[in-house]
Coordinates of N, CA, C and O in Angstrom, one line a residue:
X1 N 31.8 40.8 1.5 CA 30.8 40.7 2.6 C 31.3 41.5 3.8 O 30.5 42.1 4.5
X2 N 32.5 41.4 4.0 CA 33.2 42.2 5.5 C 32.8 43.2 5.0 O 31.8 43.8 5.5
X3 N 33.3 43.6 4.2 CA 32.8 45.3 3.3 C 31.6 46.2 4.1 O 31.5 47.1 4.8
X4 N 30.5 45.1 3.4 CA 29.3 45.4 3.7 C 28.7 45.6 5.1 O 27.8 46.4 5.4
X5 N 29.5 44.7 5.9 CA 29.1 45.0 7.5 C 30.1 46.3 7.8 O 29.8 47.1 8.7
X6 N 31.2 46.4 7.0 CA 31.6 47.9 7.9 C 30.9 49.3 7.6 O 30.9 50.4 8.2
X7 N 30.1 48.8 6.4 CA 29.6 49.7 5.6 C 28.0 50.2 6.3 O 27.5 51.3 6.3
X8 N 27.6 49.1 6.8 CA 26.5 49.1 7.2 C 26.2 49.7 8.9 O 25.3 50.3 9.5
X9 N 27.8 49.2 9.6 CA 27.8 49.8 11.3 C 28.0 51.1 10.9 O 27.5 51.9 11.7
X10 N 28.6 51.6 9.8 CA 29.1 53.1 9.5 C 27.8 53.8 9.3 O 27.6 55.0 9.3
X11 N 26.9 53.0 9.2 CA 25.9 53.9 8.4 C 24.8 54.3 9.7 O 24.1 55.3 9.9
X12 N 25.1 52.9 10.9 CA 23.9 53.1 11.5 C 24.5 53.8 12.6 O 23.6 54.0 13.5
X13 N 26.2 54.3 13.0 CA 26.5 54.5 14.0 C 26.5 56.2 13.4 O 26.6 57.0 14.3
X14 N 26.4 56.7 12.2 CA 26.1 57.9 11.6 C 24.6 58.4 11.8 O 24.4 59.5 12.1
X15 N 23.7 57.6 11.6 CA 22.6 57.9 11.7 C 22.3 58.1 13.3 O 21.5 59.0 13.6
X16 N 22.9 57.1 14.2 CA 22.5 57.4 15.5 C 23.2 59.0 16.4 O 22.8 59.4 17.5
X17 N 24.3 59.4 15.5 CA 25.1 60.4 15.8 C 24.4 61.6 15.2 O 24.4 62.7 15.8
X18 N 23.9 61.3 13.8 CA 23.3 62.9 13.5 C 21.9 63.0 14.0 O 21.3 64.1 13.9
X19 N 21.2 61.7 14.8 CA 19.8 62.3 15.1 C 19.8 63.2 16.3 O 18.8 63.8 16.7
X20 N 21.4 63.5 16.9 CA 21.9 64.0 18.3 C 21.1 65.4 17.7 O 20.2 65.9 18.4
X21 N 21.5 66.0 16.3 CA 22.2 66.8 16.2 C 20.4 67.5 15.2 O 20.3 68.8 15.1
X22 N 19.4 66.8 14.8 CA 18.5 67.1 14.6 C 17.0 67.3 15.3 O 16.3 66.3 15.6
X23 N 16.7 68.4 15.4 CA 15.3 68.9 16.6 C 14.1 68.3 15.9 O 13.7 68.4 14.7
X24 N 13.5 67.5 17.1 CA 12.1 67.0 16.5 C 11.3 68.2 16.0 O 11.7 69.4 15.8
X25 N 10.0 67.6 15.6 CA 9.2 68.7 15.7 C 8.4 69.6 16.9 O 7.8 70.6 16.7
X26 N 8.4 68.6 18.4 CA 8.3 69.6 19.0 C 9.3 70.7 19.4 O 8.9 71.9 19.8
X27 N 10.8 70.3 19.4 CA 11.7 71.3 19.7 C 11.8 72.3 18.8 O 12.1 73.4 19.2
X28 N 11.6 72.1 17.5 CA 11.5 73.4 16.3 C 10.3 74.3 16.7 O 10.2 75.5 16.6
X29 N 9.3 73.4 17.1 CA 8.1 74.9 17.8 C 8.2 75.5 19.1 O 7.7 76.6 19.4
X30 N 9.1 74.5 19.9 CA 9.1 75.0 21.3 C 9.7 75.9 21.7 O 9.4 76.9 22.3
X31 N 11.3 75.2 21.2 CA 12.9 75.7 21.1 C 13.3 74.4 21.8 O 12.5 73.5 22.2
X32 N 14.9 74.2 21.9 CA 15.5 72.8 21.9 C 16.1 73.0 23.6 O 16.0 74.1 24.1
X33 N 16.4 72.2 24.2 CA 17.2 72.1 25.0 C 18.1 73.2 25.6 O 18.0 73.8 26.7
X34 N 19.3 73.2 24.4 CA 20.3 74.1 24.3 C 20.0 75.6 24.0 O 20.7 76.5 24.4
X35 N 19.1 75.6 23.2 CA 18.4 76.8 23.7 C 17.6 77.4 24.7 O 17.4 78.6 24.9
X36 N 17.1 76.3 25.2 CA 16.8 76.9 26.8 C 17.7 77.3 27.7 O 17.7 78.3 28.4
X37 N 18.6 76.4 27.5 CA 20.2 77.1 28.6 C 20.6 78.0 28.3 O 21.1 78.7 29.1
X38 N 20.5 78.3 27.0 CA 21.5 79.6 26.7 C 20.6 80.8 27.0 O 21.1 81.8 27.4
X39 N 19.3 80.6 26.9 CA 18.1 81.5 27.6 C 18.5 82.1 29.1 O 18.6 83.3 29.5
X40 N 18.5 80.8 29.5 CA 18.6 80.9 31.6 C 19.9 81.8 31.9 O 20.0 82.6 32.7
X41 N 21.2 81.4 30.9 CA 22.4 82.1 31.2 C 22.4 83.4 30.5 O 23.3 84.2 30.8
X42 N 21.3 83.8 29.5 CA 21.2 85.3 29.5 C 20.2 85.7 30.7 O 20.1 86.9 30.9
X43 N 19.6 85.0 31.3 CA 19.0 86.1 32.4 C 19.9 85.8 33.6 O 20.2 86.8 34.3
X44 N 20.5 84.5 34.0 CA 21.3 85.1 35.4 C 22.5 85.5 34.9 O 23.4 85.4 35.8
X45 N 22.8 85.9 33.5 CA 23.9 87.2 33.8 C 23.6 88.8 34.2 O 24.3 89.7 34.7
X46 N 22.2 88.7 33.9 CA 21.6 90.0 34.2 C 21.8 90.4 35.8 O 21.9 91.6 36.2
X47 N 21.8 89.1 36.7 CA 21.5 89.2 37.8 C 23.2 89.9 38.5 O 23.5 90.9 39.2
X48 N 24.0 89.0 37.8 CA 25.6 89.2 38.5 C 26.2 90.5 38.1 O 26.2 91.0 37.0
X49 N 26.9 91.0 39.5 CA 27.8 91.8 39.7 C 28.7 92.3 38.5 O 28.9 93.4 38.1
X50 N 29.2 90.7 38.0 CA 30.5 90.7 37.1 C 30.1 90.0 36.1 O 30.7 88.9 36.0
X51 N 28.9 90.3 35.2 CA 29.1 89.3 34.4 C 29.8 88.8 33.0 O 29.4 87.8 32.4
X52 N 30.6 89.4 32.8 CA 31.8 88.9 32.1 C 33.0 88.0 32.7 O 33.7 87.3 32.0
X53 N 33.0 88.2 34.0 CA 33.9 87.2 34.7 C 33.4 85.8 34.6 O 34.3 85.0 34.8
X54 N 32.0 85.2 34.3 CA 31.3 84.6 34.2 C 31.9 83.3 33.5 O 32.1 83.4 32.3
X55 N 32.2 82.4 34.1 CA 32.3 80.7 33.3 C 31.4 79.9 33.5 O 31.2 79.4 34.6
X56 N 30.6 79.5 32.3 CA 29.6 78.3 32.3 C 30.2 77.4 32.0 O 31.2 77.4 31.3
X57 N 29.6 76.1 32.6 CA 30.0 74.6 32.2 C 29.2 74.5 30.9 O 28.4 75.4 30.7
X58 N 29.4 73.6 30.1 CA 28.4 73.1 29.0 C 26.9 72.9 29.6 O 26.3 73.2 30.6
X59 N 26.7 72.0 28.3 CA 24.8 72.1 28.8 C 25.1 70.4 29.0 O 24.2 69.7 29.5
X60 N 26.3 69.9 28.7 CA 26.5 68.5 28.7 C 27.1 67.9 30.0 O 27.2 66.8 30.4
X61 N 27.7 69.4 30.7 CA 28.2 68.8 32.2 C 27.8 67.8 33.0 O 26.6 67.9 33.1
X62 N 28.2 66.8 33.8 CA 27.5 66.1 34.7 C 26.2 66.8 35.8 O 25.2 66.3 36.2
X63 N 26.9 68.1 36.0 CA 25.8 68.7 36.9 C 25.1 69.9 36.4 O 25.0 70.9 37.1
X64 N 24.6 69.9 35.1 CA 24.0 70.5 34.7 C 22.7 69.3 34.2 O 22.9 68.2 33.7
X65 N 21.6 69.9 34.5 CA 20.4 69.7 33.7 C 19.2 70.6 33.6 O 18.6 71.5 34.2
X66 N 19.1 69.7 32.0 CA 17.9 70.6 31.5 C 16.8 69.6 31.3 O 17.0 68.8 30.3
X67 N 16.1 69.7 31.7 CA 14.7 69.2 31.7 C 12.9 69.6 31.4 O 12.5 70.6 32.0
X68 N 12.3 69.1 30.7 CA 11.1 69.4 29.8 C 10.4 69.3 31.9 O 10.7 68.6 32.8
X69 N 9.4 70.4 31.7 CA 8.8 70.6 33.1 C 7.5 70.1 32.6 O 7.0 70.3 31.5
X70 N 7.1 69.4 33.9 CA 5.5 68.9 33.8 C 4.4 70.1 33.5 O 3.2 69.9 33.2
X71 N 4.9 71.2 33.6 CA 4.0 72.5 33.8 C 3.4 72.9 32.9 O 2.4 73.5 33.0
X72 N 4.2 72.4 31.5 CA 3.9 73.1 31.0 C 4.7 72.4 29.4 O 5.9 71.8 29.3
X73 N 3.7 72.6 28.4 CA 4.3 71.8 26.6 C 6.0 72.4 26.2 O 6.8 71.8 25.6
X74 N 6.0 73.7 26.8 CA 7.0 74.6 26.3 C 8.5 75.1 27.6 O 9.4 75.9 27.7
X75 N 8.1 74.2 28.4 CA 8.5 74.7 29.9 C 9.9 73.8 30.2 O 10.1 72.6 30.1
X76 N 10.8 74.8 30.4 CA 11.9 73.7 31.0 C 12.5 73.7 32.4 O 12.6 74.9 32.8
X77 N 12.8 72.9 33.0 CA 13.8 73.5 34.5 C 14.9 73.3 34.6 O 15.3 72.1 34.6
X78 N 15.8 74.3 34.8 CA 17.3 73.9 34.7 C 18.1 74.1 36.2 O 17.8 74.8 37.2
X79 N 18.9 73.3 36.0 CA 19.6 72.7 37.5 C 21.3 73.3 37.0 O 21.6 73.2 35.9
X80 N 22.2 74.0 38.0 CA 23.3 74.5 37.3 C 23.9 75.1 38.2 O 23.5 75.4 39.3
X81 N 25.4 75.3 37.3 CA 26.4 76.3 38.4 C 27.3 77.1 37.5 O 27.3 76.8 36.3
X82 N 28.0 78.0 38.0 CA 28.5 79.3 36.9 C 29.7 79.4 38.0 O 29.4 79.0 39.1
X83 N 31.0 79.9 37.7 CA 31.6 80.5 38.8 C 31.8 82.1 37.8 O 32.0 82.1 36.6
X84 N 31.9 83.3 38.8 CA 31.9 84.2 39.1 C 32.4 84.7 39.8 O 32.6 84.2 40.9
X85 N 33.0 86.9 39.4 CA 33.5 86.9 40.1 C 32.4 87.4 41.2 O 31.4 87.8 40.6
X86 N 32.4 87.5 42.6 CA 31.4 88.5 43.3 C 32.0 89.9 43.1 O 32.8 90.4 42.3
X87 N 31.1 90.7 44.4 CA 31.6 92.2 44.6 C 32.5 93.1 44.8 O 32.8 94.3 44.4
X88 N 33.4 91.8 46.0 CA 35.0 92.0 46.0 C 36.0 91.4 45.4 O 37.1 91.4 45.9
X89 N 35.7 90.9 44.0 CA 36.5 90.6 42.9 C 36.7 89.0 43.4 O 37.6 88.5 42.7
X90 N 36.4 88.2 44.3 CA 36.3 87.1 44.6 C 35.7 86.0 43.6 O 34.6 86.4 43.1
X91 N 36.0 85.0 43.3 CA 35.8 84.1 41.9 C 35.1 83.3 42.8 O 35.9 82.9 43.7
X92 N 33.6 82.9 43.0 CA 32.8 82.1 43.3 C 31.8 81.7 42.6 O 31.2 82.2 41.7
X93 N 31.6 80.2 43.6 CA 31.2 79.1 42.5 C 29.5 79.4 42.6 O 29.5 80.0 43.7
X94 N 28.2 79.4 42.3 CA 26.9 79.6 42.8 C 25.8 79.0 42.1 O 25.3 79.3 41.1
X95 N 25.6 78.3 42.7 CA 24.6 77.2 41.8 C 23.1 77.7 41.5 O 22.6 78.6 42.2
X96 N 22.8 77.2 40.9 CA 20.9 77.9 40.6 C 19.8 76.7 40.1 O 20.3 75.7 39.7
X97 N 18.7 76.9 40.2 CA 17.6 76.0 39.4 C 16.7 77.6 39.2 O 16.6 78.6 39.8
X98 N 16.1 76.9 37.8 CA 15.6 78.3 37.1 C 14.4 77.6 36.2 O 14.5 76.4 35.9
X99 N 13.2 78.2 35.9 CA 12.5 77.9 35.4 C 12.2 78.4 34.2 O 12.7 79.6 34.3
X100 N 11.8 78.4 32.9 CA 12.0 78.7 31.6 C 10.7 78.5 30.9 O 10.1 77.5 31.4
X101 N 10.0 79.1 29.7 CA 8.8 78.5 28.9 C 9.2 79.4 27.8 O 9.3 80.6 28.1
X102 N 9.3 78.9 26.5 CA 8.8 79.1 25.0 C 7.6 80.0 24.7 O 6.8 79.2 24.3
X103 N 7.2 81.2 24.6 CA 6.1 81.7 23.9 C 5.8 81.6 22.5 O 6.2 82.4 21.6
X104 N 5.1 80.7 22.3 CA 5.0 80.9 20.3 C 4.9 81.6 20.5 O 5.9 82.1 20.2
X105 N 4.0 82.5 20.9 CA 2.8 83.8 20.2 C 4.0 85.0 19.9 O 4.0 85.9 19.1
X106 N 5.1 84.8 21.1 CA 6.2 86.1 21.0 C 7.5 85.4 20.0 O 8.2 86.0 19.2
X107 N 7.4 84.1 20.5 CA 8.7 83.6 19.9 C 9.9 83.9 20.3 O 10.9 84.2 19.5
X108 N 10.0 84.0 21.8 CA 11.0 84.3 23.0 C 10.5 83.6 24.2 O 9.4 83.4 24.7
X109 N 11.9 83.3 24.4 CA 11.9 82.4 26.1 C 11.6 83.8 27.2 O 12.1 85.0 27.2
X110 N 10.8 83.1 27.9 CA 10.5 83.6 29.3 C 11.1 83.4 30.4 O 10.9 82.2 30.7
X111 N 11.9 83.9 31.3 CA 12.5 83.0 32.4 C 11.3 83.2 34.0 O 11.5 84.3 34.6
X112 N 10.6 82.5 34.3 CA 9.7 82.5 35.4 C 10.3 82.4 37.1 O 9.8 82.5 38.2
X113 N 11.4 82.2 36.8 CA 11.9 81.7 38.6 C 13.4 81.8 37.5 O 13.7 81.8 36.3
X114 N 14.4 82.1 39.0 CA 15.8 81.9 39.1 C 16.0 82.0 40.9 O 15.5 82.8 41.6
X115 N 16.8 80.8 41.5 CA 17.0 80.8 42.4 C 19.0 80.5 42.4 O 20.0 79.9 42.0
X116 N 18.5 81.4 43.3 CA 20.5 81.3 43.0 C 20.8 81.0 44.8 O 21.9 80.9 45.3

């Protein structure tokens, strides 16, 4: 019987752990979260001086968010910070909120706003 109950938290603490890891069906048409971030940090490296000097936090940081936007089915807004070097080789910290949307029809992220 003990058996069974370890057998059974194992199963539901696995199930609760891989649903992390599986995209509904709107994130398979939309794109997922994590692929919106990684969207937003290919366009504001476009923006920087140095972008190879470039360190992102995760998408799991405390001060990062990514959030589905009222605007729009496919729309996200992301909240964030990167440090970087600037123009005089100076390592600074620069935070941003950026706006993002899914095109099915192209099947590429749009980035609509970046505010740094």
């Amino acid at each position: 019987m003990k058996g069974f109950i370890i057998l059974a938290a194992c199963i539901a603490v696995g199930a609760i752990f891989a649903r992390q890891f599986v995209a509904s069906p709107q994130d398979r048409e939309c794109g997922s979260r994590d692929s919106a971030y990684t969207a937003i940090k290919e366009s504001i490296e476009g923006r920087l001086k140095a972008p190879s000097t470039a360190n992102w936090p995760s998408r799991n940081d405390s001060k990062v968010l990514v959030a589905k936007s009222d605007s729009g089915e496919c729309s996200y807004e992301v909240w964030g910070y990167l440090d970087a070097e600037n123009g005089f080789g100076a390592m600074i910290r620069s935070e941003y909120y950026a706006k993002i949307w899914y095109s099915k029809d192209d099947m590429r992220w749009i980035t609509t706003k970046i505010d740094m």
